[in-house]
Tab-separated table of C-alpha atoms and ligand atoms in Angstrom:
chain	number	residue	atom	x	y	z
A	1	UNK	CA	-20.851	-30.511	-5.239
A	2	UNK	CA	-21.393	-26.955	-4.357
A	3	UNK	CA	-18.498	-24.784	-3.677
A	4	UNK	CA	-17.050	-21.974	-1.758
A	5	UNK	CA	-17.644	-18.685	-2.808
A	6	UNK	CA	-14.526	-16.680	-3.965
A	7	UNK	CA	-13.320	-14.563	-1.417
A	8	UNK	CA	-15.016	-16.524	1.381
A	9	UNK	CA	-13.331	-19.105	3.479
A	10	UNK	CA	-13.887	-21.888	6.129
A	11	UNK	CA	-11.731	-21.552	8.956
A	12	UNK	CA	-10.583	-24.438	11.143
A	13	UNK	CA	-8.879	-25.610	14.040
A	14	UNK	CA	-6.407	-25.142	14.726
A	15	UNK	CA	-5.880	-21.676	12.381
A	16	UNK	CA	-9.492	-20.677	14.034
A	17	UNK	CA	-8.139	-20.849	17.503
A	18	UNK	CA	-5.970	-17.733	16.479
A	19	UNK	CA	-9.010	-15.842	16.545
A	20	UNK	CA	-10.507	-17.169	19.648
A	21	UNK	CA	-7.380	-16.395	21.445
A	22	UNK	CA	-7.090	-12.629	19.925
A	23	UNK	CA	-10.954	-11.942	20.791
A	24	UNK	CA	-9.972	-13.413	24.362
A	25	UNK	CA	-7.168	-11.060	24.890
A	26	UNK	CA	-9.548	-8.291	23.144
A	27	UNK	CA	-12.503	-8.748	25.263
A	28	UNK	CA	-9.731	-8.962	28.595
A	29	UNK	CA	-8.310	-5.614	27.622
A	30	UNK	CA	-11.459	-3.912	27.031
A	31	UNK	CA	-12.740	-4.400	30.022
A	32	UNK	CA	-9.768	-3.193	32.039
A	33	UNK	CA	-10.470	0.217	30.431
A	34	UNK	CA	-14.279	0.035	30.820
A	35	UNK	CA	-15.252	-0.970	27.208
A	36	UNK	CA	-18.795	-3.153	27.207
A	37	UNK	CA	-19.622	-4.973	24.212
A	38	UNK	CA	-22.553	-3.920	22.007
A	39	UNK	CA	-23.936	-6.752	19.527
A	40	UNK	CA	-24.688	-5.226	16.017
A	41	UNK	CA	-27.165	-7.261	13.515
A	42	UNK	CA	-25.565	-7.709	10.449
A	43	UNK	CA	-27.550	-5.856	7.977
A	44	UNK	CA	-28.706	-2.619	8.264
A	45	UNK	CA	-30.532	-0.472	5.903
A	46	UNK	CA	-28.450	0.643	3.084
A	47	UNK	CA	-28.604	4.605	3.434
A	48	UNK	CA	-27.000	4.200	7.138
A	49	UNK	CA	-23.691	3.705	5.005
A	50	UNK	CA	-24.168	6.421	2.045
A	51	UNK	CA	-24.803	9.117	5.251
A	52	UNK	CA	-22.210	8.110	7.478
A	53	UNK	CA	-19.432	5.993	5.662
A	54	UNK	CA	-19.948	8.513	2.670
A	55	UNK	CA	-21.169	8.537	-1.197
A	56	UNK	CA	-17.715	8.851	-2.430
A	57	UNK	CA	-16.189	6.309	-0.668
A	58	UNK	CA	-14.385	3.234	-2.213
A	59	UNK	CA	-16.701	1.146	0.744
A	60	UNK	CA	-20.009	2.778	-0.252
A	61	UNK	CA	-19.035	2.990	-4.632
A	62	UNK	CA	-17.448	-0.331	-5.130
A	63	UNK	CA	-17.569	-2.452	-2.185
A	64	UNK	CA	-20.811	-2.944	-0.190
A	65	UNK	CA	-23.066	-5.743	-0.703
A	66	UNK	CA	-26.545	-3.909	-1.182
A	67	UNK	CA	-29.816	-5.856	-2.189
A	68	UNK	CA	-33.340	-5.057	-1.519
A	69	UNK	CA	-35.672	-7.273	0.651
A	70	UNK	CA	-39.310	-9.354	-0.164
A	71	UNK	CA	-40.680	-5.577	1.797
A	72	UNK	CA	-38.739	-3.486	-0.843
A	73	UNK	CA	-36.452	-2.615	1.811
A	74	UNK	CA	-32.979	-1.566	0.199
A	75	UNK	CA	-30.657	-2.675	3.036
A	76	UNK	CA	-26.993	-3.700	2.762
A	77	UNK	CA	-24.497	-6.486	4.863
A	78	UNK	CA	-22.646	-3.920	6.999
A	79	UNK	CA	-18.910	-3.393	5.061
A	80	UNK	CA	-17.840	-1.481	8.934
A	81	UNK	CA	-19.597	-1.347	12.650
A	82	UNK	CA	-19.174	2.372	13.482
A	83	UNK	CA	-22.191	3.437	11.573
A	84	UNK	CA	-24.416	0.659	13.122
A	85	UNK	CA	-22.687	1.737	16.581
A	86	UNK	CA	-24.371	5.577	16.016
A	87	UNK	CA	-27.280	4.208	15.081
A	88	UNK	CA	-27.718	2.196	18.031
A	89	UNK	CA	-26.604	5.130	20.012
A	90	UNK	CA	-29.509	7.832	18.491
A	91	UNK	CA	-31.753	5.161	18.071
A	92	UNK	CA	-31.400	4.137	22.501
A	93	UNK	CA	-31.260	7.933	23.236
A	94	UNK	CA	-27.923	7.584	25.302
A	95	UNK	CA	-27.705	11.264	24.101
A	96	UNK	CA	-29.835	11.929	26.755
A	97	UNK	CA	-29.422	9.610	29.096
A	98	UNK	CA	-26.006	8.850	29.309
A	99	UNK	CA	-23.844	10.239	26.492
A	100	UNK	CA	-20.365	9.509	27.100
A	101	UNK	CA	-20.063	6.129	26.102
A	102	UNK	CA	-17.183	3.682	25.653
A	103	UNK	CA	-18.629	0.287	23.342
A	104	UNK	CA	-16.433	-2.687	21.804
A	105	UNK	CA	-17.766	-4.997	19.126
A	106	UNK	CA	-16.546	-7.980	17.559
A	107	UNK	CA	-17.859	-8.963	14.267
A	108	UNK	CA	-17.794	-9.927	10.612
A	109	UNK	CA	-17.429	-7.374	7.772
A	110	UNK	CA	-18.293	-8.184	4.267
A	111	UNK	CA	-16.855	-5.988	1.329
A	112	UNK	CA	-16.447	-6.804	-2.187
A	113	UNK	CA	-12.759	-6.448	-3.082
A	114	UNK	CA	-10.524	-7.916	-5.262
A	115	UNK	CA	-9.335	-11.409	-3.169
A	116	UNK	CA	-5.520	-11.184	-2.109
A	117	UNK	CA	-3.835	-12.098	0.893
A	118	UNK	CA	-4.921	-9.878	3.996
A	119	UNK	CA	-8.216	-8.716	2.218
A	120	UNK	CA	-11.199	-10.751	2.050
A	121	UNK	CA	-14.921	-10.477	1.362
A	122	UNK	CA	-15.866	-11.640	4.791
A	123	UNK	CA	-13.550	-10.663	7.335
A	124	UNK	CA	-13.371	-9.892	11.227
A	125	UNK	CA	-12.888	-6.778	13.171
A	126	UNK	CA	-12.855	-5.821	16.494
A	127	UNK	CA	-13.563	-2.540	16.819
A	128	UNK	CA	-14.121	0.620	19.942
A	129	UNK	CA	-15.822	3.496	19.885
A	130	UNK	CA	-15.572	6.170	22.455
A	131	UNK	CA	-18.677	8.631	22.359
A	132	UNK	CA	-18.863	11.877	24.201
A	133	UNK	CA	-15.458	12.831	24.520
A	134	UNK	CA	-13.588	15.339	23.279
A	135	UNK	CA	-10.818	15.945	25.032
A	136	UNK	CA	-7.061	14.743	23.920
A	137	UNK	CA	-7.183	11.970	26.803
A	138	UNK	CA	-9.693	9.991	24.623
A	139	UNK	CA	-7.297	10.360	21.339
A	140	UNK	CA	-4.644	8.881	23.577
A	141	UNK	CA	-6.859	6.255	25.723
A	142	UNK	CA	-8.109	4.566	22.297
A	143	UNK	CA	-4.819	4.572	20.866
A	144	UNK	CA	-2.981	2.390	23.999
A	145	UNK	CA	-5.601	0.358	24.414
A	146	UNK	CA	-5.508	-0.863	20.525
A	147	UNK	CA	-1.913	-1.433	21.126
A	148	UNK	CA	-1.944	-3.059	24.686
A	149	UNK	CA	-4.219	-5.610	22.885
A	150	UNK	CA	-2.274	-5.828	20.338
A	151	UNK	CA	0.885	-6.913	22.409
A	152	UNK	CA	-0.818	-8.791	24.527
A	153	UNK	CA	-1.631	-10.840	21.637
A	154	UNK	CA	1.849	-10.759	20.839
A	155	UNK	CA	2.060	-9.216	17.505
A	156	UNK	CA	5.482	-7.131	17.712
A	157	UNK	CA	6.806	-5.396	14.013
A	158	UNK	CA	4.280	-2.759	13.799
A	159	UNK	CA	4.286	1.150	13.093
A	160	UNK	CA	2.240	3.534	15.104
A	161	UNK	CA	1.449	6.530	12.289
A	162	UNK	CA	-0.745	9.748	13.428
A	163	UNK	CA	-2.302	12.707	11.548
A	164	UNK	CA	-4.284	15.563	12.423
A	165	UNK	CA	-7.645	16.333	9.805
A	166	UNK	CA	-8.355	19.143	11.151
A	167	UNK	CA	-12.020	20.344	11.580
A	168	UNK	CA	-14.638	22.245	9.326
A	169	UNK	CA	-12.334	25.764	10.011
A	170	UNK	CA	-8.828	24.094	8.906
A	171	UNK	CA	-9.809	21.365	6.348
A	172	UNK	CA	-11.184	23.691	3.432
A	173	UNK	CA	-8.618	26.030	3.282
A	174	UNK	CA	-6.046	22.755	3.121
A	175	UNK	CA	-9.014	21.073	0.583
A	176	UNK	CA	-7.811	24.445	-1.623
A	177	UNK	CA	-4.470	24.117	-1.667
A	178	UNK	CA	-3.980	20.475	-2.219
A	179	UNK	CA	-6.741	20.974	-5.124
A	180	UNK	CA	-4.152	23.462	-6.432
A	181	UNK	CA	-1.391	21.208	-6.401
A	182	UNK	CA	-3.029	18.276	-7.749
A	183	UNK	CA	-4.451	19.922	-10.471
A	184	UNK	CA	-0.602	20.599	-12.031
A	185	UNK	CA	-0.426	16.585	-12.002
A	186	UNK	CA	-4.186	15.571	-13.203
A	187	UNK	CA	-3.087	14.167	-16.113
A	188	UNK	CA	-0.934	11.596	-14.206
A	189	UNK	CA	-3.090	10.730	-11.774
A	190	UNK	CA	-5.258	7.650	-12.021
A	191	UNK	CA	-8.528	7.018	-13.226
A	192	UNK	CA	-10.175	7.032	-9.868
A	193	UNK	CA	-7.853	9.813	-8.612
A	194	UNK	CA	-8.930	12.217	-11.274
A	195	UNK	CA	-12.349	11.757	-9.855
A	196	UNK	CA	-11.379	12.089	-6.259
A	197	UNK	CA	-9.283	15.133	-7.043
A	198	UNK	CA	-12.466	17.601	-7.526
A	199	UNK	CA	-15.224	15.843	-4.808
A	200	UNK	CA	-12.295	14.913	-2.408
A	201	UNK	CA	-8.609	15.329	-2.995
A	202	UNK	CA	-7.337	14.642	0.578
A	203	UNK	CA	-8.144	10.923	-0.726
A	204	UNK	CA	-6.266	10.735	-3.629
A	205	UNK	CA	-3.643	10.696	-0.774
A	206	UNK	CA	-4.948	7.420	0.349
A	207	UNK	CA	-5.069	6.167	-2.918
A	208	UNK	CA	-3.094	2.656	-3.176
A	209	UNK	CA	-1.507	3.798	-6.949
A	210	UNK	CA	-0.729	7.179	-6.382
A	211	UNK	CA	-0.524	7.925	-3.175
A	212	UNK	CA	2.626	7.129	-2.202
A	213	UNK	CA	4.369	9.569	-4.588
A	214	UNK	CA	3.237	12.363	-3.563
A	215	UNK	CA	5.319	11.706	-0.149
A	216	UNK	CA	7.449	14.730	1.350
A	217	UNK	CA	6.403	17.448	-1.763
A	218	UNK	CA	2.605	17.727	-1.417
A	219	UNK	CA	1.763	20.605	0.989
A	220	UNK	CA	1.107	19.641	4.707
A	221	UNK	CA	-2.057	20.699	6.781
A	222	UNK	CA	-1.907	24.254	9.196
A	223	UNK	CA	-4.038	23.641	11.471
A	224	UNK	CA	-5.787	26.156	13.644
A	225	UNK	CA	-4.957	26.889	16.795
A	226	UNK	CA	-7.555	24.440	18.614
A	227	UNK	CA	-6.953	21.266	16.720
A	228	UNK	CA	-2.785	21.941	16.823
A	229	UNK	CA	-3.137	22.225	20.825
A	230	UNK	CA	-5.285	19.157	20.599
A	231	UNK	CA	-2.741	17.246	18.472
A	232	UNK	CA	-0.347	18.353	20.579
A	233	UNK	CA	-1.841	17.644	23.717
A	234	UNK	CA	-2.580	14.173	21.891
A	235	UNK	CA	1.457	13.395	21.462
A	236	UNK	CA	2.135	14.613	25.020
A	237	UNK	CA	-0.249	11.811	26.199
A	238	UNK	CA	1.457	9.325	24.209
A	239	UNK	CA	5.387	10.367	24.485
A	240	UNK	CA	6.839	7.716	26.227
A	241	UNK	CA	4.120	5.600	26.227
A	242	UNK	CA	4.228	4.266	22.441
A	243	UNK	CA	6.427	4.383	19.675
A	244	UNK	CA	4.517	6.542	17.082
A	245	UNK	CA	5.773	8.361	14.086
A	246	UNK	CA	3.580	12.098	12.711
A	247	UNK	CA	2.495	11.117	9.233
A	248	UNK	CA	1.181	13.409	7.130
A	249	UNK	CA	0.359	11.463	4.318
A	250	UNK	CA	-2.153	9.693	6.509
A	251	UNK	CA	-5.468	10.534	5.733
A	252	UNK	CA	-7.874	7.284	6.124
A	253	UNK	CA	-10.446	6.443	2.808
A	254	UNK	CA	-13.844	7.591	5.129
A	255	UNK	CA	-15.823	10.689	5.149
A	256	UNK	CA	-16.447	11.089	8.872
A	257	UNK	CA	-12.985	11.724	10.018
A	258	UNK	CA	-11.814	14.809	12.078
A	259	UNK	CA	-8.792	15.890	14.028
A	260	UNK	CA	-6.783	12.580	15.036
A	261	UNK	CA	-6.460	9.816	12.615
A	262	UNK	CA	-3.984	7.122	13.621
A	263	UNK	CA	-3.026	3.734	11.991
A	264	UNK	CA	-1.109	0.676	12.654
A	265	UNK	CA	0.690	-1.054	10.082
A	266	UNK	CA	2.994	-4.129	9.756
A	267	UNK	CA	4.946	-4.533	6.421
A	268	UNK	CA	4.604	-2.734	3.419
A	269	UNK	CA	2.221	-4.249	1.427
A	270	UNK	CA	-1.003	-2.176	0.133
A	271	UNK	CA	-2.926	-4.281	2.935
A	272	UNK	CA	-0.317	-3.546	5.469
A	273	UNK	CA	-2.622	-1.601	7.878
A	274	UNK	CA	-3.522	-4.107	10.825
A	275	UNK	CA	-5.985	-1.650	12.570
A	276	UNK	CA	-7.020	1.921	11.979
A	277	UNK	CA	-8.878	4.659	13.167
A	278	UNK	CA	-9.915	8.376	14.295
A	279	UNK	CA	-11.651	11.052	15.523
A	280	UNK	CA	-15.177	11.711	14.269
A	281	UNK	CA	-16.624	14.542	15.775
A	282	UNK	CA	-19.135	15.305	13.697
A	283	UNK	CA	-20.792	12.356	12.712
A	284	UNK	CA	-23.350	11.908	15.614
A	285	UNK	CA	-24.928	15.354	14.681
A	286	UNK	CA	-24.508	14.317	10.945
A	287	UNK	CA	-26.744	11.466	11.752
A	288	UNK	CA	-29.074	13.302	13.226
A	289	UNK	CA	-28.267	13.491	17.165
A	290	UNK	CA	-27.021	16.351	19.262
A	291	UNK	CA	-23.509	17.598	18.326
A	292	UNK	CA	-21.287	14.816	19.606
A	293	UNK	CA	-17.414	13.923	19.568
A	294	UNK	CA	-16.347	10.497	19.262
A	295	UNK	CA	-13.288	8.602	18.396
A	296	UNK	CA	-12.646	5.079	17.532
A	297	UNK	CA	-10.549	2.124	15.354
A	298	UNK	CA	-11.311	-0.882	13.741
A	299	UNK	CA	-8.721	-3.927	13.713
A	300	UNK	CA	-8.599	-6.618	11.227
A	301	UNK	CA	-8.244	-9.549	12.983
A	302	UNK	CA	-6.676	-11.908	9.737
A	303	UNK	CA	-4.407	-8.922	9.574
A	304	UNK	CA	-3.654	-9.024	13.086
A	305	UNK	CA	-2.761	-12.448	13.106
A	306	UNK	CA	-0.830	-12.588	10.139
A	307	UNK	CA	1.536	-9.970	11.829
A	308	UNK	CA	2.035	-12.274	15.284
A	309	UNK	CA	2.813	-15.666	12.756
A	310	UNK	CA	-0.287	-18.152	13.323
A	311	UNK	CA	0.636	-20.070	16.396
A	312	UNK	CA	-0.669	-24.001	16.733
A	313	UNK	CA	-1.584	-23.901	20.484
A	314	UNK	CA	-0.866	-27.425	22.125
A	315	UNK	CA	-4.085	-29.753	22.147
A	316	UNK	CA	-5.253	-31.010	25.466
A	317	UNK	CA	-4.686	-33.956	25.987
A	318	UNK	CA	-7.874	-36.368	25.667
A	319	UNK	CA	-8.971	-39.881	25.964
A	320	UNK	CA	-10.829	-42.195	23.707
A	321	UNK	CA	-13.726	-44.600	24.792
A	322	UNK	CA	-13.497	-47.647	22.832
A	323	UNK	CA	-16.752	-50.707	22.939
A	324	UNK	CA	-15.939	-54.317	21.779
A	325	UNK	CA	-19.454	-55.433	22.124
A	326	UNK	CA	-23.239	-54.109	21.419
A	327	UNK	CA	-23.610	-54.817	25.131
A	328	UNK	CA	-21.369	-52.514	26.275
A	329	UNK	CA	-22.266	-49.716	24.181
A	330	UNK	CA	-24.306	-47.982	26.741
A	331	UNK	CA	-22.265	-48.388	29.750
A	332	UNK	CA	-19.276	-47.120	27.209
A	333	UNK	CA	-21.686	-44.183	26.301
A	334	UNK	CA	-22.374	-43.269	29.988
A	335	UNK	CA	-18.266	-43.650	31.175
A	336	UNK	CA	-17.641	-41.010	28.166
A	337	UNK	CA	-20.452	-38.527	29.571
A	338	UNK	CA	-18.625	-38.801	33.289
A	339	UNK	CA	-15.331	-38.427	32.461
A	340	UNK	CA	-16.191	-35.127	30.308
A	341	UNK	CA	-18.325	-33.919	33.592
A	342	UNK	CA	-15.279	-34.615	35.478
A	343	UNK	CA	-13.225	-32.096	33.230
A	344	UNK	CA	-11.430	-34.715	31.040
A	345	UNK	CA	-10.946	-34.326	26.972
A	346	UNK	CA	-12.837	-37.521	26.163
A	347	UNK	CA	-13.865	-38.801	22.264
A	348	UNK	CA	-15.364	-41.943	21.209
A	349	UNK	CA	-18.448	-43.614	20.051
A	350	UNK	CA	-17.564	-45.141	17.079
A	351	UNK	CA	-19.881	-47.772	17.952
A	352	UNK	CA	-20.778	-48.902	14.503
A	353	UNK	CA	-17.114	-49.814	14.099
A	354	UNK	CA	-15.333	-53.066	15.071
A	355	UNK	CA	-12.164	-52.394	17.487
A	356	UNK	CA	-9.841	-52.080	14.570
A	357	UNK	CA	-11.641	-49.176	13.366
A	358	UNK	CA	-12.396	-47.448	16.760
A	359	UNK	CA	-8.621	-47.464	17.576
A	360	UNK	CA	-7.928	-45.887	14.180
A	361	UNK	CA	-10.157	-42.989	15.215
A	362	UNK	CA	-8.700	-42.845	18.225
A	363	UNK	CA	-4.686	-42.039	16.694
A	364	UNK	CA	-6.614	-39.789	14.106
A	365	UNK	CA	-7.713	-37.680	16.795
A	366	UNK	CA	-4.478	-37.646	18.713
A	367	UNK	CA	-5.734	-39.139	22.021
A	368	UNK	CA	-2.713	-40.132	24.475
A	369	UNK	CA	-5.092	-42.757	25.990
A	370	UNK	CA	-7.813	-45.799	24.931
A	371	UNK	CA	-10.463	-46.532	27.514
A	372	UNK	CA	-11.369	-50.449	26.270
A	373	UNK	CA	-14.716	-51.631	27.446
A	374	UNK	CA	-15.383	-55.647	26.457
A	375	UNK	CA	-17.834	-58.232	27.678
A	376	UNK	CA	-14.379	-59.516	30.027
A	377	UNK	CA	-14.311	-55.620	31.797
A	378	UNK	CA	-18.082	-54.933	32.055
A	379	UNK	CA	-18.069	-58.368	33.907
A	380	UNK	CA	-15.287	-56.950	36.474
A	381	UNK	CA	-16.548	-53.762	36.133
A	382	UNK	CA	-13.641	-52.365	35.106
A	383	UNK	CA	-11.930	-50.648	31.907
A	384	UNK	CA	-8.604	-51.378	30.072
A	385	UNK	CA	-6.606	-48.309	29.984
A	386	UNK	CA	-3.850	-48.685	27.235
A	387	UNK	CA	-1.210	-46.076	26.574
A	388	UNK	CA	-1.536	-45.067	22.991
A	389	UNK	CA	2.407	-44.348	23.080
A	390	UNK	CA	4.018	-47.190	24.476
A	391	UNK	CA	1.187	-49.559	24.094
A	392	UNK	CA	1.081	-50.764	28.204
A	393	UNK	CA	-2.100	-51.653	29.015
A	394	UNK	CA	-4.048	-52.182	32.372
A	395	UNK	CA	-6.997	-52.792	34.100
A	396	UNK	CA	-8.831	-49.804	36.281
A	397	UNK	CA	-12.289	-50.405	38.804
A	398	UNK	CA	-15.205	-48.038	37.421
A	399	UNK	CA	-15.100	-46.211	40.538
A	400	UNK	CA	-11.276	-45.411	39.835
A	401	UNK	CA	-11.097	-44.710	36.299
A	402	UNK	CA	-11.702	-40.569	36.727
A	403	UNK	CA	-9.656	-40.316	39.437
A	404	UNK	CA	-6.824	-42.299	37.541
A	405	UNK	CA	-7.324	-40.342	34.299
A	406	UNK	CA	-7.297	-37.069	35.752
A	407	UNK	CA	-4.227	-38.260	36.963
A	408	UNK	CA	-2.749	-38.994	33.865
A	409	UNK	CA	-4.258	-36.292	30.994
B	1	ATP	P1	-7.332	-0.860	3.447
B	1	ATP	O1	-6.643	0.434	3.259
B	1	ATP	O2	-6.415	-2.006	3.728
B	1	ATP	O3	-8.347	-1.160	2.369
B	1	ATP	P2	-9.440	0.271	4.974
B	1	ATP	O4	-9.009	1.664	5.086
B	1	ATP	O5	-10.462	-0.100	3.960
B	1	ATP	O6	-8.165	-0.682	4.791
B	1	ATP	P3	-10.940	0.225	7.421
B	1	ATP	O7	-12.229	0.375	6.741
B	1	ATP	O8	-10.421	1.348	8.223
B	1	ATP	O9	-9.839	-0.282	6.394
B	1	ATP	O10	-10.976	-1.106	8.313
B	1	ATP	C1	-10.159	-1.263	9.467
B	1	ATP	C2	-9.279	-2.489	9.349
B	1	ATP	O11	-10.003	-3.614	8.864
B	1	ATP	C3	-8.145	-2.352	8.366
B	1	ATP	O12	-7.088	-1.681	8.947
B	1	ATP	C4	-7.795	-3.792	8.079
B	1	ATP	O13	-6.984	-4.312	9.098
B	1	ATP	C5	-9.138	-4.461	8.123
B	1	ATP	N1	-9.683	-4.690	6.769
B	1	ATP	C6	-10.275	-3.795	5.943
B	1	ATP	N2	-10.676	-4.369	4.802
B	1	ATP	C7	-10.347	-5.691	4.897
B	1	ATP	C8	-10.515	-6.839	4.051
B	1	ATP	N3	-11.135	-6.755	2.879
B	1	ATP	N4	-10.031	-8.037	4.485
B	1	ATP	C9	-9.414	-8.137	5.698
B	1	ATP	N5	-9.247	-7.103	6.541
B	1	ATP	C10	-9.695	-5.887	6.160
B	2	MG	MG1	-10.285	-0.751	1.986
């Protein structure tokens, strides 16, 4: 028998209707702040991620799943959407056109990490991007919208945590001085860490073994003038609005980030963040489009979900068609195609099975009512309706029987 591959998983009902329902409330959301929905393919060629996600990144070293194609093509199953998003942005020449730009996109990511709860190989995020932006209202509209969907949904024991980067004047001087202090601990730090520390020590900050201790003693960012008004500016928008804490231990494991970085995080496990996100202001140009500013997050819906508590939403109520004899089995077939035109939850169809096996089906799928069609009913044309739960049974006309069940489910 073939079998699952580790770190994948088949989802469902009713745990899959937790997604449905998040992407619902999503999609309802985005649209109230003018977010349209951009479809991504799945693979893209492999270099998109070394530009834009970066070479040194965990995502791009350990995690992607790269292969090459029949054509010789080296492409990779995207690990994250922005990157496809600026693609598809260049590649349409909104930069031209029409370059502020506000897109959503819900999807499947695929990285290969170690399997734990919260952290998957195949996983789903819904994700924004706001392109063409730059001023501290954008920081603040991406941020509120990620947590009005977020309540809506009804997740509720979350942290807010925001950073500044900085930008290409304030980050190297900071890039110094935390190379400086690092260097005193080298020998400490671990294996991955001691490689970070030279090509990009803000990330040994990130870094799920050592990151954490370096909490309250490592030196903090100055920023320059422009970005601290812009931070600033960025809490002034949110004051009030949403509970949010300054972090400056947050520094996010891409390359792209500038300026605001912001995540949200429920518990304190090392998979605790529930959606994430920033500024990326020089990506666009990076990729090789006009200077742009852009800001965006990703949320991971499992992550997202496990937070709320998976809920079991009721189950509509349904009905289950039910044929004692060959010769009804069409008529039977025919009722069952009405009453779902008519709106009603309606199974059946077990043909191939005598009654003692159709009404098994019928509790096994949790229908409240049978609708019992013998040689005796088709001759009145009528159906027995029996109650599942008390077992009452009685007879209904054909031209009664949706009019009675909608009544009744
Ligand atoms: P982490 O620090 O947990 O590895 P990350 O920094 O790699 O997260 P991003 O690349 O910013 O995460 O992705 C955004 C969100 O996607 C995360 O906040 C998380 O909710 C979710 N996510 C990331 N990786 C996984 C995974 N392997 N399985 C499930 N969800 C994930
Ligand atoms: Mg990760």
């Amino acid at each position: 028998m073939s079998k699952l591959v580790r770190g994948f998983r088949d989802i469902f009902e009713p745990q899959s209707k937790n997604f449905t329902e998040l992407e619902n409330c999503a999609r309802g959301v985005f649209s109230l702040y003018g977010f349209g929905e951009l479809r991504l393919p799945t693979v893209e060629l492999k270099e998109l991620f070394i530009k834009s996600t970066g070479e040194t990144t965990d995502i791009v070293q350990k995690e992607m799943y790269a292969f090459e194609d029949a054509g010789h093509r080296q492409l990779a199953i995207r690990p994250e959407g922005t990157p496809g998003v600026v693609r598809a942005y260049l590649e349409n020449n909104f930069t031209q056109n029409a370059p502020v730009q506000k897109f959503y996109y819900i999807g499947n990511m695929f990285r290969a990490e170690r399997p734990q709860a919260g952290r998957y190989r195949e996983f789903e995020q819904i994700g924004a991007e706001y392109i063409g932006n730059s001023a501290p209202a954008a920081d603040a509209e991406v941020i509120l919208m990620l947590k009005d969907i977020v309540a809506k949904f009804g997740a509720k024991n979350y942290k807010v945590k925001i950073n500044s980067l900085g930008c290409d004047k304030c980050r190297p001087l900071y890039r110094q001085e935390l190379i400086d202090f690092l260097s005193a601990e080298k020998d400490t730090l671990c294996e991955n860490c001691q490689t970070r520390l030279e090509k990009n020590p803000l990330r040994v900050l990130d870094c799920k073994i050592d990151g954490s201790r370096f909490a309250g003693r490592v030196p903090t960012m100055k920023l320059c003038p422009e970005c601290q008004a812009h931070f600033d500016e960025v809490q002034a928008l949110l004051k009030g609005k949403i509970d949010f804490e300054v972090d400056p231990m947050l520094v996010r494991g891409l390359d792209y980030y500038s300026r605001t970085v912001f995540e949200f995080q429920a518990g304190d496990a090392s998979q605790n963040a529930i959606a994430a996100g920033g500024r990326y202001d020089t990506l666009v140009k990076h990729m090789g489009g006009p200077a742009t500013p852009a800001i965006g997050w990703a949320m991971g819906a499992e992550r997202v979900i496990m937070a709320r508590g998976e809920t079991v939403p009721a189950k509509q109520k349904s009905v289950y068609v039910v044929s004692l004899d060959k010769t009804c089995n069409e008529t039977a077939f025919n009722l069952m195609q009405t009453l779902r035109h008519a709106g009603i939850r309606t199974e059946g169809g077990l043909f191939d099975k005598n009654v003692k096996g159709q009404m098994k089906q019928s509790d096994r799928c949790g229908a409240s009512y049978a609708l019992i069609l013998g040689e005796d009913e088709l001759a009145k044309q009528a159906v027995t309706l029996k109650d599942l739960t008390t077992g009452e049974q009685k007879q209904i006309p054909f031209e009664a029987l949706t009019d009675e069940v909608k009544k009744l489910v």
